[in-house]
PDB file of C-alpha atoms in Angstrom:
ATOM      1  CA  MET A   1     -19.278  25.426 -59.640  1.00  0.00           C
ATOM      2  CA  GLU A   2     -22.843  24.661 -60.597  1.00  0.00           C
ATOM      3  CA  LEU A   3     -25.562  23.058 -58.492  1.00  0.00           C
ATOM      4  CA  GLY A   4     -24.492  19.507 -59.396  1.00  0.00           C
ATOM      5  CA  GLY A   5     -21.003  20.317 -58.144  1.00  0.00           C
ATOM      6  CA  ALA A   6     -22.462  21.520 -54.848  1.00  0.00           C
ATOM      7  CA  GLN A   7     -24.310  18.234 -54.511  1.00  0.00           C
ATOM      8  CA  GLN A   8     -21.119  16.285 -55.126  1.00  0.00           C
ATOM      9  CA  LEU A   9     -19.220  18.428 -52.622  1.00  0.00           C
ATOM     10  CA  PHE A  10     -21.980  17.866 -50.057  1.00  0.00           C
ATOM     11  CA  ALA A  11     -21.776  14.102 -50.667  1.00  0.00           C
ATOM     12  CA  ARG A  12     -17.970  14.096 -50.319  1.00  0.00           C
ATOM     13  CA  TRP A  13     -18.222  15.904 -46.996  1.00  0.00           C
ATOM     14  CA  LEU A  14     -20.839  13.417 -45.775  1.00  0.00           C
ATOM     15  CA  ASP A  15     -18.672  10.515 -46.903  1.00  0.00           C
ATOM     16  CA  ALA A  16     -15.484  11.816 -45.265  1.00  0.00           C
ATOM     17  CA  GLY A  17     -17.243  12.830 -42.046  1.00  0.00           C
ATOM     18  CA  THR A  18     -18.978   9.480 -41.740  1.00  0.00           C
ATOM     19  CA  LYS A  19     -15.696   7.632 -42.163  1.00  0.00           C
ATOM     20  CA  ILE A  20     -13.938   9.793 -39.566  1.00  0.00           C
ATOM     21  CA  ALA A  21     -16.842   9.338 -37.134  1.00  0.00           C
ATOM     22  CA  PHE A  22     -16.752   5.569 -37.671  1.00  0.00           C
ATOM     23  CA  VAL A  23     -13.036   5.479 -36.854  1.00  0.00           C
ATOM     24  CA  LEU A  24     -13.635   7.543 -33.699  1.00  0.00           C
ATOM     25  CA  LEU A  25     -16.488   5.271 -32.646  1.00  0.00           C
ATOM     26  CA  ALA A  26     -14.461   2.108 -33.243  1.00  0.00           C
ATOM     27  CA  ALA A  27     -11.388   3.506 -31.455  1.00  0.00           C
ATOM     28  CA  SER A  28     -13.374   4.691 -28.446  1.00  0.00           C
ATOM     29  CA  PHE A  29     -15.171   1.343 -28.230  1.00  0.00           C
ATOM     30  CA  LEU A  30     -11.862  -0.503 -28.297  1.00  0.00           C
ATOM     31  CA  ALA A  31     -10.448   1.848 -25.657  1.00  0.00           C
ATOM     32  CA  TYR A  32     -13.493   1.106 -23.502  1.00  0.00           C
ATOM     33  CA  VAL A  33     -13.566  -2.696 -23.835  1.00  0.00           C
ATOM     34  CA  THR A  34      -9.794  -3.067 -23.431  1.00  0.00           C
ATOM     35  CA  GLY A  35      -9.722  -0.844 -20.350  1.00  0.00           C
ATOM     36  CA  LEU A  36      -7.386   1.687 -21.958  1.00  0.00           C
ATOM     37  CA  LEU A  37      -9.906   4.312 -20.862  1.00  0.00           C
ATOM     38  CA  PRO A  38     -11.521   3.500 -17.513  1.00  0.00           C
ATOM     39  CA  PRO A  39     -15.314   3.801 -17.398  1.00  0.00           C
ATOM     40  CA  GLN A  40     -17.162   6.370 -15.325  1.00  0.00           C
ATOM     41  CA  LEU A  41     -19.523   3.564 -14.320  1.00  0.00           C
ATOM     42  CA  PRO A  42     -18.224  -0.023 -14.390  1.00  0.00           C
ATOM     43  CA  PRO A  43     -20.459  -2.377 -16.400  1.00  0.00           C
ATOM     44  CA  GLU A  44     -21.248  -4.513 -13.361  1.00  0.00           C
ATOM     45  CA  GLU A  45     -22.640  -1.443 -11.554  1.00  0.00           C
ATOM     46  CA  LEU A  46     -24.580  -0.393 -14.634  1.00  0.00           C
ATOM     47  CA  ALA A  47     -26.513  -3.660 -14.666  1.00  0.00           C
ATOM     48  CA  LYS A  48     -27.598  -3.045 -11.057  1.00  0.00           C
ATOM     49  CA  LEU A  49     -28.959   0.421 -11.888  1.00  0.00           C
ATOM     50  CA  TRP A  50     -30.928  -0.324 -15.066  1.00  0.00           C
ATOM     51  CA  GLY A  51     -34.270  -0.691 -13.310  1.00  0.00           C
ATOM     52  CA  LEU A  52     -34.109   2.641 -11.488  1.00  0.00           C
ATOM     53  CA  PRO A  53     -36.233   5.630 -12.457  1.00  0.00           C
ATOM     54  CA  LEU A  54     -34.261   8.190 -14.456  1.00  0.00           C
ATOM     55  CA  ARG A  55     -33.564  10.670 -11.646  1.00  0.00           C
ATOM     56  CA  GLU A  56     -32.356   7.911  -9.331  1.00  0.00           C
ATOM     57  CA  PHE A  57     -30.272   6.353 -12.100  1.00  0.00           C
ATOM     58  CA  LEU A  58     -28.577   9.669 -12.898  1.00  0.00           C
ATOM     59  CA  ALA A  59     -27.748  10.265  -9.236  1.00  0.00           C
ATOM     60  CA  ALA A  60     -26.512   6.726  -8.556  1.00  0.00           C
ATOM     61  CA  ALA A  61     -24.477   6.592 -11.776  1.00  0.00           C
ATOM     62  CA  ARG A  62     -23.079  10.093 -11.268  1.00  0.00           C
ATOM     63  CA  ALA A  63     -24.167  10.675 -14.852  1.00  0.00           C
ATOM     64  CA  PRO A  64     -24.140  14.183 -16.270  1.00  0.00           C
ATOM     65  CA  THR A  65     -27.022  15.627 -18.247  1.00  0.00           C
ATOM     66  CA  GLY A  66     -26.924  17.893 -21.266  1.00  0.00           C
ATOM     67  CA  TRP A  67     -23.419  18.686 -22.429  1.00  0.00           C
ATOM     68  CA  GLY A  68     -21.938  17.641 -19.065  1.00  0.00           C
ATOM     69  CA  TRP A  69     -20.431  14.570 -20.716  1.00  0.00           C
ATOM     70  CA  LEU A  70     -17.699  16.785 -22.188  1.00  0.00           C
ATOM     71  CA  GLY A  71     -15.983  16.784 -18.793  1.00  0.00           C
ATOM     72  CA  LEU A  72     -15.815  12.975 -18.932  1.00  0.00           C
ATOM     73  CA  TRP A  73     -13.993  12.795 -22.275  1.00  0.00           C
ATOM     74  CA  ALA A  74     -11.298  10.495 -20.832  1.00  0.00           C
ATOM     75  CA  ARG A  75     -13.805   7.924 -19.585  1.00  0.00           C
ATOM     76  CA  GLY A  76     -14.361   4.883 -21.745  1.00  0.00           C
ATOM     77  CA  ASP A  77     -18.136   4.955 -21.490  1.00  0.00           C
ATOM     78  CA  TYR A  78     -18.273   8.630 -22.547  1.00  0.00           C
ATOM     79  CA  ALA A  79     -15.446   8.847 -25.108  1.00  0.00           C
ATOM     80  CA  ASN A  80     -17.757   7.398 -27.760  1.00  0.00           C
ATOM     81  CA  TYR A  81     -19.950  10.491 -27.501  1.00  0.00           C
ATOM     82  CA  PHE A  82     -17.380  12.392 -29.579  1.00  0.00           C
ATOM     83  CA  GLY A  83     -17.902  10.029 -32.499  1.00  0.00           C
ATOM     84  CA  MET A  84     -21.664  10.279 -32.074  1.00  0.00           C
ATOM     85  CA  VAL A  85     -21.567  14.075 -31.983  1.00  0.00           C
ATOM     86  CA  LEU A  86     -19.400  14.133 -35.088  1.00  0.00           C
ATOM     87  CA  LEU A  87     -21.773  11.754 -36.822  1.00  0.00           C
ATOM     88  CA  ALA A  88     -24.709  13.960 -35.893  1.00  0.00           C
ATOM     89  CA  SER A  89     -22.849  17.137 -36.938  1.00  0.00           C
ATOM     90  CA  ILE A  90     -21.742  16.028 -40.373  1.00  0.00           C
ATOM     91  CA  VAL A  91     -24.890  17.227 -42.106  1.00  0.00           C
ATOM     92  CA  VAL A  92     -24.564  20.711 -40.585  1.00  0.00           C
ATOM     93  CA  ALA A  93     -20.888  20.907 -41.581  1.00  0.00           C
ATOM     94  CA  ALA A  94     -21.696  19.795 -45.127  1.00  0.00           C
ATOM     95  CA  TYR A  95     -24.515  22.337 -45.427  1.00  0.00           C
ATOM     96  CA  LEU A  96     -22.233  25.082 -44.140  1.00  0.00           C
ATOM     97  CA  ARG A  97     -19.624  24.075 -46.714  1.00  0.00           C
ATOM     98  CA  VAL A  98     -22.000  24.254 -49.692  1.00  0.00           C
ATOM     99  CA  LEU A  99     -24.106  27.211 -48.506  1.00  0.00           C
ATOM    100  CA  PRO A 100     -21.903  29.840 -50.238  1.00  0.00           C
ATOM    101  CA  LEU A 101     -22.134  27.882 -53.496  1.00  0.00           C
ATOM    102  CA  LEU A 102     -25.893  27.599 -53.180  1.00  0.00           C
ATOM    103  CA  MET A 103     -26.149  31.335 -52.510  1.00  0.00           C
ATOM    104  CA  ARG A 104     -24.486  32.010 -55.872  1.00  0.00           C
ATOM    105  CA  HIS A 105     -26.504  29.489 -57.896  1.00  0.00           C
ATOM    106  CA  ASP A 106     -29.901  28.881 -56.329  1.00  0.00           C
ATOM    107  CA  ARG A 107     -31.175  31.032 -53.491  1.00  0.00           C
ATOM    108  CA  SER A 108     -34.178  28.781 -52.840  1.00  0.00           C
ATOM    109  CA  PHE A 109     -31.885  25.794 -52.137  1.00  0.00           C
ATOM    110  CA  ALA A 110     -29.671  28.085 -50.070  1.00  0.00           C
ATOM    111  CA  ALA A 111     -32.668  29.141 -47.971  1.00  0.00           C
ATOM    112  CA  ILE A 112     -33.652  25.512 -47.398  1.00  0.00           C
ATOM    113  CA  ALA A 113     -30.078  24.635 -46.407  1.00  0.00           C
ATOM    114  CA  ALA A 114     -29.929  27.614 -44.028  1.00  0.00           C
ATOM    115  CA  LEU A 115     -33.215  26.565 -42.412  1.00  0.00           C
ATOM    116  CA  GLU A 116     -31.892  23.010 -42.044  1.00  0.00           C
ATOM    117  CA  ILE A 117     -28.828  24.357 -40.256  1.00  0.00           C
ATOM    118  CA  VAL A 118     -30.958  26.465 -37.900  1.00  0.00           C
ATOM    119  CA  VAL A 119     -33.283  23.561 -37.056  1.00  0.00           C
ATOM    120  CA  LEU A 120     -30.440  21.087 -36.487  1.00  0.00           C
ATOM    121  CA  LEU A 121     -28.512  23.523 -34.273  1.00  0.00           C
ATOM    122  CA  ALA A 122     -31.628  24.388 -32.285  1.00  0.00           C
ATOM    123  CA  ALA A 123     -32.343  20.698 -31.742  1.00  0.00           C
ATOM    124  CA  ALA A 124     -28.747  20.004 -30.666  1.00  0.00           C
ATOM    125  CA  SER A 125     -28.759  22.951 -28.270  1.00  0.00           C
ATOM    126  CA  GLY A 126     -31.688  21.562 -26.307  1.00  0.00           C
ATOM    127  CA  LEU A 127     -33.852  24.615 -27.000  1.00  0.00           C
ATOM    128  CA  LEU A 128     -36.534  22.366 -28.415  1.00  0.00           C
ATOM    129  CA  ALA A 129     -36.518  19.935 -25.490  1.00  0.00           C
ATOM    130  CA  GLY A 130     -39.667  19.806 -23.443  1.00  0.00           C
ATOM    131  CA  THR A 131     -39.415  20.586 -19.754  1.00  0.00           C
ATOM    132  CA  HIS A 132     -41.030  18.419 -17.146  1.00  0.00           C
TER     133      HIS A 132
END
């Protein structure tokens, strides 16, 4: 497969991943608004907490930070995070899929793709987050 084929493969992965993420987002939203999945924080309580400073909001809402939302996967207001994470991860998955092809055909593009993967994973990990 030549470089153009790698580009098409990358685009197909982006297309498929985006569609899957959209379905997850729509399904989780429907589960939330219909009450199929109960929320961690009912909407009427959320409105009361909006004006609080962040630390107070997090405590009052019993909201996790970082990857703590994973433990709330069955809550309607957190289930949509899976679709968002998938949406944000599609580019990394697509790069990982075409990286072997790029290594065979164009090492400079492969190096750029590898650097993209490293930067995106570092950003997602929180390593680049400032501390206060």
